[in-house]
Amino acid sequence: GDSTDFPPELMGRRDKPVGVKTKKAPNAAEGAGIAVAEHGASAAEAYGFVGFVLTGVMYVVYLVWAYTPEDVLVRLGVTYYPDKYWALAVPCWICVLVLYGAWMYEGVNMMSVRDLDDPDLIAEENGFIGSEADEPDLPGSVPSMRDTPVEEVNRVLFQTKGRRVRTRRVGEKR
């Protein structure tokens, strides 16, 4: 008992979350009298659906405007609309911007990595370099962490069977 007629959720109390309906669960839970929550659509789902529908409607309006001759639009009473030039110019600009964005993304990535001849990319002075044959691990255990030598990587990736690829360590002279 409150002395007001307001429902509990307006008074700052909630017996259950807003938008959640409860119903008796069928089957096994029914006998136990367990209530199961039944959620409605969330705001994000509703906005997403509205956005999806509006996008489709706007696309159809765009196609009608772009492909309908001007005299037909004037006869229908549609007198204020952009020039037909924009029906082609805007999609072209969007395509160019997407291509430019991809090009810029690649350029920024290339600028942020080291040069390919940087010795730190080949071997690190504090790295533990070894292969599976150097120190066998216990059966069933997780293999110990180690850097794979560049020679082994080249052999596996490029199948350099007979050729020996020599790499140098950091600080090692040529």
C-alpha positions in Angstrom: 0.0 0.0 0.0 0.9 3.4 -1.3 -1.7 6.1 -0.9 -1.3 7.1 -4.6 -2.7 5.4 -7.6 0.6 5.3 -9.6 1.8 1.9 -10.7 5.0 0.6 -9.0 7.2 1.2 -12.0 6.4 4.9 -12.0 7.2 5.1 -8.3 10.8 3.9 -8.9 10.1 0.2 -7.9 10.0 -2.6 -10.4 8.8 -6.1 -9.6 10.1 -7.3 -12.9 12.1 -5.7 -15.8 10.1 -3.4 -18.1 9.1 -5.1 -21.3 9.4 -8.6 -19.9 6.2 -10.7 -19.8 6.1 -13.9 -17.8 4.1 -17.0 -18.6 4.0 -20.5 -17.2 6.6 -22.7 -18.9 5.3 -25.8 -20.6 6.6 -29.3 -20.1 8.9 -30.1 -17.2 8.9 -26.5 -15.7 5.1 -26.5 -15.8 4.8 -29.0 -13.0 7.2 -27.0 -10.8 5.4 -23.8 -11.4 8.4 -22.0 -12.8 7.7 -18.7 -14.7 9.8 -18.2 -17.8 10.5 -14.7 -19.1 9.3 -13.9 -22.6 11.3 -10.9 -24.0 9.9 -8.5 -26.6 11.9 -6.8 -29.3 14.6 -4.5 -28.0 15.0 -0.9 -29.1 18.1 -1.8 -31.2 16.1 -4.5 -33.0 13.2 -2.1 -33.7 15.5 0.7 -34.9 17.4 -1.8 -37.1 14.1 -3.0 -38.7 12.9 0.6 -39.3 16.3 1.5 -40.8 16.1 -1.6 -43.0 12.6 -0.7 -44.3 13.5 3.0 -44.7 16.6 2.1 -46.7 14.6 0.0 -49.1 11.9 2.7 -49.5 14.6 5.4 -50.1 16.3 3.1 -52.7 13.0 2.6 -54.6 12.3 6.4 -54.5 15.9 7.0 -55.8 15.3 4.6 -58.7 12.0 6.1 -59.6 13.5 9.6 -59.5 16.6 8.6 -61.5 14.8 6.6 -64.3 11.5 8.4 -64.6 11.5 11.1 -67.4 11.1 14.7 -66.1 7.9 15.4 -68.0 6.2 12.4 -66.3 7.4 13.7 -62.9 5.9 17.1 -63.7 2.6 15.6 -64.8 2.5 13.7 -61.4 3.0 17.0 -59.6 6.6 16.4 -58.5 8.2 19.7 -59.4 11.0 20.1 -56.8 13.7 17.6 -57.1 17.5 17.7 -57.7 19.0 17.7 -61.2 19.4 14.2 -62.7 23.1 14.8 -62.8 23.2 13.9 -59.0 21.6 10.5 -59.7 24.9 9.5 -61.4 27.4 11.8 -59.6 26.7 10.8 -56.0 27.2 7.0 -56.6 30.3 7.7 -58.7 31.8 9.8 -55.9 30.9 7.2 -53.3 32.7 4.5 -55.4 35.8 6.8 -55.8 35.8 7.5 -52.0 35.7 3.7 -51.2 38.6 3.1 -53.6 40.5 6.0 -52.2 39.8 4.9 -48.6 41.1 1.4 -49.4 44.2 2.9 -51.0 44.8 5.2 -48.0 44.3 2.2 -45.6 47.0 0.2 -47.4 49.3 3.2 -47.5 49.0 3.9 -43.7 49.6 0.2 -43.0 52.7 0.2 -45.2 54.0 3.3 -43.5 53.5 1.8 -40.0 55.6 -1.4 -40.5 59.3 -1.7 -40.5 61.4 -2.1 -43.7 61.8 -5.6 -45.0 65.6 -5.4 -44.6 65.4 -4.4 -40.9 67.4 -6.9 -39.0 64.8 -7.0 -36.2 62.4 -8.7 -38.5 64.8 -11.5 -39.1 66.1 -12.4 -35.6 65.7 -10.9 -32.1 68.7 -11.0 -29.8 66.6 -12.1 -26.8 64.5 -14.6 -28.8 64.6 -18.3 -28.0 65.3 -19.8 -31.4 64.9 -23.5 -31.8 63.0 -26.2 -33.5 61.0 -29.3 -32.5 64.1 -31.5 -32.7 66.3 -29.3 -30.4 64.5 -30.1 -27.1 61.9 -32.8 -27.2 59.0 -32.0 -24.9 57.3 -34.5 -22.6 54.7 -36.7 -24.3 51.2 -35.1 -24.1 52.6 -31.8 -22.9 52.1 -28.4 -24.5 55.2 -27.6 -26.6 57.5 -25.0 -25.2 57.3 -21.6 -26.9 60.1 -20.8 -29.2 60.8 -18.7 -32.3 61.0 -20.7 -35.5 64.2 -20.0 -37.4 63.9 -18.2 -40.7 65.6 -21.0 -42.5 62.9 -23.4 -41.3 60.1 -21.1 -42.3 61.7 -20.6 -45.8 62.1 -24.4 -46.1 58.5 -25.0 -45.2 56.9 -22.1 -47.2 59.1 -22.1 -50.2 60.3 -25.7 -50.2 64.0 -24.8 -50.4 65.2 -28.4 -50.0 68.8 -28.3 -51.1 69.5 -24.6 -50.7 70.7 -23.1 -47.4 69.4 -19.6 -46.6 71.7 -17.7 -44.3 70.2 -15.1 -42.0 72.1 -12.8 -39.7 71.4 -11.9 -36.1 71.0 -8.3 -34.8 74.3 -6.6 -34.6 76.0 -9.3 -36.8 78.1 -7.9 -39.6 77.6 -8.9 -43.2 
